[in-house]
Amino acid sequence: MEKVTTNCHFCGYLCGFIATVEDGRITALEPDPARYPYDPSVLAGCQRWKMNLDVLDAPDRVNHPLKRVGERGGGQWERISWDQALDEIAATLSRLREEHNAGVLASMIGGPHTSFWPLHRFMSLFGSPNNCGIGQICWNPRIWSDTLTFGWTIEPDVTEETNCLIIWGTNPAESDNSLFWRSLLKMHKVGRPKLVVIDPRLTKTARIADTWVCLKPGTDAHFALGLLNVVISEELYDEEFVKEWCVGFQELADHVKPYTPEHVASVCGIDAETVIDIAHTFANSPSTIITGRGIDQIGENVLPTHRARCALLAICGDIDRPGGSSILETSDFTSELELECTLGNWDELSANCLNTEHTPLQSYEGYARVKPCMDADGRELPARYLTSVHPDLMLRAMEGQARYPIRAAIVEATNPLLTYADTNRMLSALLGLDLLVVLDYYMTPTAAIADYVLPAAGAMERATFQAHGGVANFVYGGQKAVEPYHERKHDYEVFRELGLRLGQEDMWPHPTFEEACEAALEPCGLDWDGYVQMGMYAMPITPHKHEQVMPDGTKRGFATPTGKVELANAALEEMGGGRLPVPGESYPLCSDGFIRKMEADGWQHFGLITGGRKQPYNASMYMNNPDFRRRNPRPCVEMSEASAARLGVKGGDVLTLATDQGQASFIVDIITMADGVLHADYGWWHPEREVKLPELGGIFESNVNTLTRCGLEGAEPMIGTWAYNALDCMAKATDEPLDWEPDITRKGSFA
Ligand SMILES: Nc1nc2c(c(=O)[nH]1)N[C@H]1C(S)=C(S)[C@@H](COP(=O)(O)OP(=O)(O)OC[C@H]3O[C@@H](n4cnc5c(=O)[nH]c(N)nc54)[C@H](O)[C@@H]3O)O[C@H]1N2
Ligand SMILES: Nc1nc2c(c(=O)[nH]1)N[C@H]1C(S)=C(S)[C@@H](COP(=O)(O)OP(=O)(O)OC[C@H]3O[C@@H](n4cnc5c(=O)[nH]c(N)nc54)[C@H](O)[C@@H]3O)O[C@H]1N2
Ligand code: SF4
Ligand SMILES: [Mo]
């Protein structure tokens, strides 16, 4: 019996544990107070960590490579060896690459469940730029807007000095069970900083705020421009910083003139006074802003909103200063860019990039535009996330509607039939492929239609190295406690072994993930054991970096073409975008004809937002946990009293939502939120049912993404962000009950 340190991986926080290991199996777990991150209040508030022991042996884990037998999606599997699986997959990929080009292979990822650079390295070396993910709606808008404005990404630095914190389109009370939420609770008790929450729903976070701004979804760019209008017209900005460090201030000042408090208040559905008050409070420096999905997933408005946020922080003098926003440091350890091996194959990848003509920033050319400034300042942005193929373009290539076809896909750590937009379109595209490989813990609906399902090793069976895409000098995690149970493998090993079969030997020198990470840590003077012992490598952030005096006597400035904060952006203009942030339109999910037809049938037209995070679930994960399902058994559609009255429904009723794309039904929950808007949960399916065609684990019952779309039309034109918020739908009550039972049993064994 031995005690081994290891980590939970049921959220990105990676809490440290000490595992008791007997004969290669974990028999007990306790929190590890010696390692980052440890805070008893985080664990006390976490419903997930106790699952760690269960899932190692759960009957529904996929434990061996499986190969489809008979029809795709028919639920018949043959257990095969890893060698057979990888040999066959490699042979098919080779053949397809010969017949078409390397772009024939796409990959798909989801949230940050694992390190994705091994997949990206495999794709780079294979020659395909077609890694698809959720970047455009989850991380990239912020990274791109920060980089374009400040030359690198920024992070709020909330301290006792901070005067005001705007919590914008994020609900950390449900989405971020970490120290951040705990520290907000503490701040709330002492009343500093002032908390402003901008959200159409009165969330748990909004409840502790000093001011809750209940704005109409998707009007955030207007709101931000309104704040700029007040700060500039009342001369509340930091004159000195603006004069020395900002370009385009006068243009910005002229641009925001029409966005008076009265005008934006009418667009946002709030009072002019609110805009003025928040501008006054925020202008007292240092103040800062934290953002989330609420503004990352609003389609055309995403880049204008983020750019206006950047401008506000800049002119108020809140950048690169304690209590405001920090410019992050580059990593001392090997960058994600180097790990993903993209530069070595740049020309082929760039030539096959499907985005170039459509989303000029989110493309190899867009990346190449910002790269010289990064190089000059010694910084490296990850390339694969920021050039990832747009899902609409990937689907078009799968549908034979692009300049070359995509015929194969590797799906790693995501469940696109629930979490990507437009489930029906995704399903037919995936069913039409020559090869679909899914690497997951479970037989998800997406895995159920694959040709090969490969078993992934999970928390405590694998080492972890969480480096935030390499945009900070901060990495944390630790070692595995045991070898993977059964024949599960670390994702790294799967991609390495596939790479070795496809001529990539030279680029995979490290047989294990641990060795690869140890090599990545070498520049920090830390070996694997040292990393495991500390659980992290983190260096403090230096403030006022732009003021640093360089060897030639000049100030370091910002890593932008002008060396200053770019309030007006020439590079974007050259790519066909706006020099200044201009709000866009919301693109409807319901066409006029559809609305008329449904209205004739008694349906009503509503605004729609989706996917607000709720504990204990994570997207489509943990729906198979009987305990969670008992506690939180039903997918809900939230609405205000007034909306419910308009629809003639009460809490507990069933409401069906419909768009041009499809339909889904939810249980009504009445909350305090903007009138005329519905909020539908996401990720809901029935792992307890048959996970095979045609019903595929019940994904057509309450899956909100049967309603959504990812079309480029209506997406943000520079990055390609589509919308999961600021949408619309038709709604109607129904008498048909939904099949969500609070008591489920886990389904087992596939071989
Ligand atoms: N429990 C749980 N935690 C999670 C996840 C999970 O699935 N479950 N997922 C993880 C992932 S992948 C992510 S990206 C993060 C996301 O973390 P967050 O960004 O904090 O996501 P939410 O908690 O949904 O908060 C987004 C808020 O935006 C609001 N909103 C919707 N539309 C608009 C709008 O137009 N304007 C504004 N201002 N607000 C709007 C919603 O009402 C919602 O309260 O959470 C992570 N944490
Ligand atoms: N309508 C709507 N759609 C959304 C959103 C929304 O708010 N509204 N949010 C979007 C956002 S921000 C995100 S990030 C995505 C999240 O979307 P996903 O990441 O696709 O969501 P999950 O359900 O968490 O799927 C993760 C899958 O990965 C598997 N998995 C977990 N860890 C590992 C691992 O280490 N290795 C492997 N191989 N598999 C693993 C799990 O078993 C699970 O099946 O959803 C997006 N889709
Ligand atoms: S789920 Fe997240 S907060 Fe909970 S123990 Fe695991 S890593 Fe920590
Ligand atoms: Mo996400």
CSV table of N, CA, C and O and ligand atoms in Angstrom, one decimal, residues 8-15 17 42-43 46-49 52 177-178, ligand 3:
chain,number,residue,atom,x,y,z
A,8,CYS,N,-7.5,15.7,-9.4
A,8,CYS,CA,-8.9,15.5,-9.9
A,8,CYS,C,-8.9,16.2,-11.3
A,8,CYS,O,-8.1,17.2,-11.5
A,9,HIS,N,-9.7,15.7,-12.2
A,9,HIS,CA,-9.8,16.5,-13.5
A,9,HIS,C,-11.2,16.6,-13.9
A,9,HIS,O,-11.5,16.5,-15.1
A,10,PHE,N,-12.1,16.8,-13.0
A,10,PHE,CA,-13.5,17.0,-13.3
A,10,PHE,C,-13.8,18.5,-13.6
A,10,PHE,O,-15.0,18.8,-13.9
A,11,CYS,N,-12.9,19.3,-13.3
A,11,CYS,CA,-13.0,20.7,-13.9
A,11,CYS,C,-11.5,21.1,-14.1
A,11,CYS,O,-10.6,20.5,-13.7
A,12,GLY,N,-11.4,22.3,-14.7
A,12,GLY,CA,-10.0,22.8,-15.1
A,12,GLY,C,-9.2,23.2,-13.9
A,12,GLY,O,-8.0,23.5,-14.0
A,13,TYR,N,-9.8,23.1,-12.7
A,13,TYR,CA,-9.1,23.5,-11.5
A,13,TYR,C,-8.1,22.5,-11.0
A,13,TYR,O,-7.2,22.9,-10.2
A,14,LEU,N,-8.3,21.3,-11.3
A,14,LEU,CA,-7.3,20.2,-11.0
A,14,LEU,C,-6.9,20.1,-9.5
A,14,LEU,O,-5.7,20.2,-9.2
A,15,CYS,N,-7.9,20.0,-8.6
A,15,CYS,CA,-7.5,20.0,-7.2
A,15,CYS,C,-6.6,18.8,-6.9
A,15,CYS,O,-6.7,17.7,-7.5
A,17,PHE,N,-5.0,15.7,-4.8
A,17,PHE,CA,-5.4,14.7,-3.9
A,17,PHE,C,-4.2,13.8,-3.5
A,17,PHE,O,-3.2,13.7,-4.2
A,42,VAL,N,-13.3,25.3,-1.4
A,42,VAL,CA,-13.6,24.9,-2.8
A,42,VAL,C,-14.1,23.5,-2.8
A,42,VAL,O,-15.1,23.1,-3.4
A,43,LEU,N,-13.4,22.6,-2.0
A,43,LEU,CA,-13.8,21.2,-2.0
A,43,LEU,C,-15.2,21.1,-1.3
A,43,LEU,O,-16.0,20.3,-1.7
A,46,CYS,N,-17.8,21.6,-3.7
A,46,CYS,CA,-17.7,20.8,-5.0
A,46,CYS,C,-18.5,19.5,-4.9
A,46,CYS,O,-18.2,18.7,-4.0
A,47,GLN,N,-19.4,19.3,-5.8
A,47,GLN,CA,-20.2,18.1,-5.7
A,47,GLN,C,-19.6,16.9,-6.5
A,47,GLN,O,-20.0,15.8,-6.5
A,48,ARG,N,-18.5,17.3,-7.2
A,48,ARG,CA,-18.0,16.3,-8.2
A,48,ARG,C,-16.9,15.4,-7.6
A,48,ARG,O,-16.7,14.3,-8.1
A,49,TRP,N,-16.1,15.9,-6.7
A,49,TRP,CA,-14.8,15.2,-6.5
A,49,TRP,C,-15.0,13.8,-5.9
A,49,TRP,O,-14.2,12.9,-6.2
A,52,ASN,N,-14.6,10.7,-8.2
A,52,ASN,CA,-13.3,10.2,-8.7
A,52,ASN,C,-13.1,8.7,-8.6
A,52,ASN,O,-12.6,8.0,-9.5
A,177,ASN,N,-16.1,26.8,-10.0
A,177,ASN,CA,-16.0,26.4,-8.6
A,177,ASN,C,-14.5,26.5,-8.2
A,177,ASN,O,-13.9,25.5,-7.9
A,178,SER,N,-14.0,27.7,-8.1
A,178,SER,CA,-12.6,27.8,-7.8
A,178,SER,C,-12.5,28.9,-6.8
A,178,SER,O,-13.4,29.5,-6.3
B,3,SF4,S1,-14.3,19.0,-9.8
B,3,SF4,FE1,-12.9,20.8,-9.9
B,3,SF4,S2,-13.2,21.9,-7.9
B,3,SF4,FE2,-14.1,19.8,-7.7
B,3,SF4,S3,-12.4,18.6,-6.8
B,3,SF4,FE3,-12.3,18.3,-9.0
B,3,SF4,S4,-10.9,19.9,-9.8
B,3,SF4,FE4,-11.5,20.5,-7.7
